[in-house]
Amino acid sequence: MPTRSRAAAATAVEEAVEPERRQKAPLGLQFNETLSWRAGKPIAVADLLRRLQALSKELREMDQEGQDRTMFTRVAKELAGQGLLGHKDRGVRAWTACCLVDILRLCAPDAPYTGAQLKDIFALFVTSVLPSLSDPSNAYNTQHLYVLQSLAQVKSIVLLTDIPSSESLILSLFTSFFDILSGSSKSSTGEQIGKNTEYHMTAILVILVDEAPSLPPEVVDIIVAQFLRTDPRAMSSGIAKGKKNGAPVDERQSTLLLKELPPAYSMAKAVCNSCPEKMARHVSQYFNDVIMDASASTATEGSGKGQLHRKASFAREESESDDGRAGPSEDDLKELHKAHRLLRELWRASPAVLQNVIPQLSLELSAENVQLRLLATEALGDIISGIGAAGPPPQTSMDPAAYPPASLSANADSFASSNVLTTPLSPQSFMQAHPAAYNSFVSRKNDKSALVRSAWTTAVGRIIVTSAGGISLSQNDEQMLVADLSHKLTDSDERVRIAAIKAVSGFGFRDAITKLGSIGGVDKEGSVLNNLAGRARDRKHNVRAEGMTVLGQLWGVGCGEIANGNEEVKVAIGSIPSKILETFYVNDLDINVLLDHVLFEQLIPLNYPPSKPKLSRGTSGDAPSSQVGSQPGRDTTKDPFDADKIRTERILQLVKGLDEKAKKAFFAVQSRQVQLSRIVQTFLQRCEEYNGGVMEGDEASIKANLGRLIDWLAKTLPDSPRVSADLWKFAKMHDRRNYQLIRFCMDPESDYRTVSKAIKEFTKRIEASPGSPAGMLDTMRPLLYRLSLLIYNKSHVPAIVDFSRTDEGSLAGTAHEVLKEISTRNPEVFKAHVNELCGLLEQQAPTSKKANDPGTVDTLKACAVFAQKFPEEVPKDRKFLQSLVNFTMYGTPPEAAKHAVTIIVAAAEKKEMYAKDMLQRSIKDFKFGRSNFLAQLATLSQLMLVGPKEIQEDSDAVMKIAVDEVLTKSSSSAQSQSEWLSDAELDDECKAKIWALKIITNRIRSHTGSSDLNEVAKPVVDILNRLISNEGELSDKEDTPAPHRSRLRLMAGELFLKICGSSKDSSNKQWDDLLKPNAFNELACLSQASQPQVRTRFVNKLKKYLGQGSLSQRFYTIPFLLAYEPQQSLRLDTVTWIRSRAAFFAQQRKPVLESVFARLLSVLAHHPDFSTMPDDLTDFARYIVFFLQPVATEDNLSLIYFVAQRVKQTRDGIDPKCSDNLYYLSDLAQAVIRRYEDAQGWAMQTWPGKMRLPSSLFAALPNHDVAQEIASRTYLPAEVEDRLDSIVKVRVKPQKKRKSIDPSAASANPASKRIKRSKTSKKPSSKKKKRGSPGEDETPQNRRRSSRTGTTKAGNYRELSDDEDEDDDVEEEDDDGEEDVDMDEKTSDEDVEEEKDEEEEEVEEEAPAPAPKQQTPKSRKTRTNGKTRSATKATTLDDDEDDDDEG
């Protein structure tokens, strides 16, 4: 474009003439007709038009050079007359304008007009001619275009800036041009404006902006307003105006965005980019006026001016609380929002014009008012991201149910490239152009307002995902922002955490892996994904819901890449299912429901895979069609679409990636289906009897039965009253189709398609039912997920078997494990496929020359469990049974032989013959160390258990092999320096001794007679006792290797647990009596063995059997010996388990654990570390605190105190010489309990009842005098008394009395009031205590006990099954024995009853008088008020710190 100056206009005249019309002009003006007339005698319009056309033609053909400008004087004067300028005919005005622009061209640079005449001339141009360009169909459109072109090319428009008071004309010109291009002035035909017209309009506006000494503020407003045309809020009005013929506007179209930049927007953009310096000054002044006006009103107007905007009310209140002043008024706030939206779009269009505005925006970040900081933070974040007024791009879809799954090698995630308005675009790097402003923006991550931090977090997520508007971030900047985003996931305010989670959800799969995973995956501490996984345990339910959903989506979308072996994806998100499933142990009803939704909607979606897979593209990464299968190299074009196999593969991939703890939780989630389906089946029957409220028969009984079931179901879900009401309404609806759909969901004969369709139909029926309340579906959906056969489905069994056989995708081991679980939990599913399973065993049967696949042992175990429950369904053909016999002879590992024996004995018609044959094969020519001798021992062990009658004649021979040829032999020459070896490192000698121990133990367990039980068991019990007491040493030569001793001692302890739990009748204690008190004390010390593996395995096995209800209550003593357990995970898991049992027994109103306290004191009295030295007594006080923390409540503390007193009124029944030990511990326990009471702020009352003590441990005192002497003596040294305060205070903190309101409001309550409420409450608090510091009171490692203590959240959870128990007999692995983590099952826990020892005598007396050292309740209360007040204040501060840490 030519130089925009008045001097250049003269030299550009020749170029301005249209080339095609150029000719050699005559030397003089030939036109001599008049164009003016006297008043009352006007020239006819037709004649006037002819004259103007002739003049225009002549002027247009004339060149400026060589012309005498004086010859144009007459014509110019007549053209400027009011008769022509104001003529009513538009044609006259159009031709007059054409002549005028030629006069200006020929006379340039000096126009032959006065200022007033020029004003009239340009008024004609601006108000009449140029606005007519909006109608291209106008008859004089050619003349209008000529005027426009001449003004632009000759730059005659510059004369407008010299006219006095021309601001109104300039404003009208800008308004007309932008209205024309915006379409608001289009003709009725809807014909579009030509590009040449748009070009010349833009040129005119650029000249005016460049040449004008100043622009009216209204003109600047018009220019910047064009950038809001991309705002969807402005689009709705634009759509309405653009409708032809007054057509009504479709409301649904008002949200549609433009697909290209509007012409008016482009013209404004060109103006800004052509005159950056001038526009920068004007734009800066514009924003300065808006921002400063709003800031001034913030400081001066106060809160009384107008109503505050509703959307900003919370920010306004927060602002007032921060600085004491009211925020901007509603009008100011609207202007501020508009200004900041303009800033976003101006940066995308012309960053140069914001060079003076960005510093102002940076200062706004430091404003006192929260709303100003919030707006500035949001605006700067979008500016850096290249996001304009149209808003951010739509989030990339991450559909976990899509098939094929996403591929990391596909194209990068796109931002709706079809829409240029929402595509992030930044013309230049904001960080480089404005480093100070960028640093100020980054500093807002620590803003005191949570709203600002939330907005900052959202902005950072967009910056990362858009790569700063496509400019790309440096590696250092990106990692810093990713780290900041990670920190916001742990912010103390839940709004910030939710904003961070939503920011993460805005990342596509590829970006999530490559950008968020750049600083570490889920398992790396402090990474984004790790902190995101931590939100699954967040205190706030809405944060948990958002976090777990995003986690599930990430894994659901990326599971295909994990299956393909992509190590980068596996490291980043492979552990997500474990993190999600570990929330199961929190045992919160809300979390359990959320877990159900995430499991069946994200990890393994109900509709995965879709019936019609999208082979052309994938999800959130457009996976290619070649990735229909998950395995690399698979030819997907030949494989038929097998939905069941695809879904099964995903299930197996999920299980394969779980750690042990999460895997137990996953299997526990599935195991609850069996019991819940029984309950719901009964519930449906009761609903049918209820008949919608119209009953036949005993109405009261029917309602009562239905009510009990509804109450039970309601307790498994949050908000029990609402759930109960919904279930009653469901019963009143009496929809028989719904009943049938639920039965389809839990029927083992239903395939997956049937179950899935039933759930979908049920959902639709509930939604469409007029009688169902709004929240009924929220109640019924979790129940449907829990009772439906979605994982252990008959459709999945063939695929699982196929994976176990082919090892496709390295899933054989996982497939075997899942088969075992299905057989254990829901063997009915196997009925349709048992022949296929048995056929697999036939194919894999070993021979003397061929070994079986080690993974076959899980298939054998699955088949064994099924055979025990459904023996008639197992094939009985000779070929199959012979293959099982081969497993007993040559099976590896030896567990394969064990399970094969179980199947044969359970299913074979001639089991006696097969049993004797297997026996003879095993004992004939048995030789220690020979090939397959371990399989022989395993066969003998299982035959001794499941076939004692068949081998009774040869049982002595079997025992001789076990004892003489295996247990007493020590041929191992290798002496390992380690005290423990893994299962894979164990040699055959140790394994053989373990099997030998099982053989001799199984003889007791299978013994049916009760009269000679002690005689048969005595040698076995002696061996086990010797192994435990001698640290695993059985040989007189003491040459057993250390790893063998550890294993044998552990096995002896576990076998004792099996023996004591062998009785099928809970009232028969003969097996339990085989373990004498002294031996029990030795057994208890296994929980404090020097090897952590021994402690862990023994305690876990103990918890399993106690959870099953197969052990007497005295075994609850052992877990309390873990007070000094150095492994924090084991100690905390045990505390959680104790809490769950305590909650269950409290619900059953059985003081089981309270009575165990006496047994604990007895065990401690005989503990090898016990002494009466003050230091040792102080150590033993921690055992008592460890007992009180999970067990004691305000209601039962008096009972525990009473038990401690009762111990002092007896003497030791095991060894009377240890009676003084009991008295020391009794005084110690009483002192600790009193201080525990003070620390908790409780008021302990005297226990009014009685309590018996076991006579096997406690004997009555000889007479009253001895009792009085013992009672009056204080055994506890005063030095220990002084130490107890610090011990209890360090390990016990007052329970948090949190409410459902904001924690800050709760902390404002006076401490004294909180103490008072805790004392008057009669219900034990179920709130979570803060964990103690892990670094407190650490003791040297050479001591057996570790002084670290800790607590975890109390939960009413049930014990998980122990999958590591390879030695469990098959008959113990049924559904009735195992328990679910999250449910209190009456079917299993009602068997846990109080100890009823027939040989125990009741030592009952009235409640004793308080001991001399005991303080009165009044004095204790006074001391509580004196000591606990400050402790409570400190706790309040700790709560806040805890919020920060956990947040």
CSV table of N, CA and C in Angstrom, one decimal, residues 686-691 695-708 728:
chain,number,residue,atom,x,y,z
A,686,ARG,N,-40.0,-61.3,49.3
A,686,ARG,CA,-40.8,-60.5,50.2
A,686,ARG,C,-41.5,-59.4,49.5
A,687,CYS,N,-41.0,-58.8,48.5
A,687,CYS,CA,-41.7,-57.8,47.7
A,687,CYS,C,-42.9,-58.4,47.1
A,688,GLU,N,-42.8,-59.6,46.5
A,688,GLU,CA,-43.9,-60.2,45.9
A,688,GLU,C,-45.0,-60.6,46.9
A,689,GLU,N,-44.6,-60.9,48.1
A,689,GLU,CA,-45.6,-61.2,49.2
A,689,GLU,C,-46.2,-59.9,49.6
A,690,TYR,N,-45.4,-58.8,49.6
A,690,TYR,CA,-46.0,-57.5,50.0
A,690,TYR,C,-47.0,-57.0,49.0
A,691,ASN,N,-46.8,-57.3,47.7
A,691,ASN,CA,-47.8,-57.1,46.7
A,691,ASN,C,-48.2,-55.6,46.6
A,695,MET,N,-51.7,-57.1,50.8
A,695,MET,CA,-51.2,-58.4,51.2
A,695,MET,C,-52.3,-59.3,51.6
A,696,GLU,N,-51.9,-60.6,51.5
A,696,GLU,CA,-52.8,-61.7,51.9
A,696,GLU,C,-52.1,-62.5,53.0
A,697,GLY,N,-52.8,-62.6,54.1
A,697,GLY,CA,-52.2,-63.3,55.2
A,697,GLY,C,-51.8,-62.3,56.3
A,698,ASP,N,-50.7,-62.7,57.0
A,698,ASP,CA,-50.3,-61.9,58.2
A,698,ASP,C,-49.5,-60.7,57.7
A,699,GLU,N,-50.2,-59.5,57.6
A,699,GLU,CA,-49.6,-58.3,57.1
A,699,GLU,C,-48.4,-57.9,58.0
A,700,ALA,N,-48.6,-58.0,59.3
A,700,ALA,CA,-47.6,-57.5,60.2
A,700,ALA,C,-46.3,-58.3,60.0
A,701,SER,N,-46.4,-59.6,59.9
A,701,SER,CA,-45.2,-60.5,59.7
A,701,SER,C,-44.6,-60.2,58.3
A,702,ILE,N,-45.4,-60.0,57.3
A,702,ILE,CA,-44.8,-59.7,56.0
A,702,ILE,C,-44.1,-58.4,56.0
A,703,LYS,N,-44.7,-57.3,56.6
A,703,LYS,CA,-44.0,-56.0,56.7
A,703,LYS,C,-42.7,-56.1,57.5
A,704,ALA,N,-42.8,-56.9,58.6
A,704,ALA,CA,-41.6,-57.0,59.4
A,704,ALA,C,-40.5,-57.7,58.7
A,705,ASN,N,-40.8,-58.8,58.0
A,705,ASN,CA,-39.7,-59.5,57.2
A,705,ASN,C,-39.1,-58.6,56.2
A,706,LEU,N,-40.0,-57.9,55.4
A,706,LEU,CA,-39.5,-57.0,54.4
A,706,LEU,C,-38.7,-55.8,55.0
A,707,GLY,N,-39.2,-55.3,56.1
A,707,GLY,CA,-38.5,-54.2,56.8
A,707,GLY,C,-37.1,-54.6,57.2
A,708,ARG,N,-36.9,-55.8,57.7
A,708,ARG,CA,-35.6,-56.3,58.2
A,708,ARG,C,-34.6,-56.4,57.0
A,728,TRP,N,-38.5,-49.0,50.1
A,728,TRP,CA,-39.9,-49.2,50.4
A,728,TRP,C,-40.8,-48.7,49.2
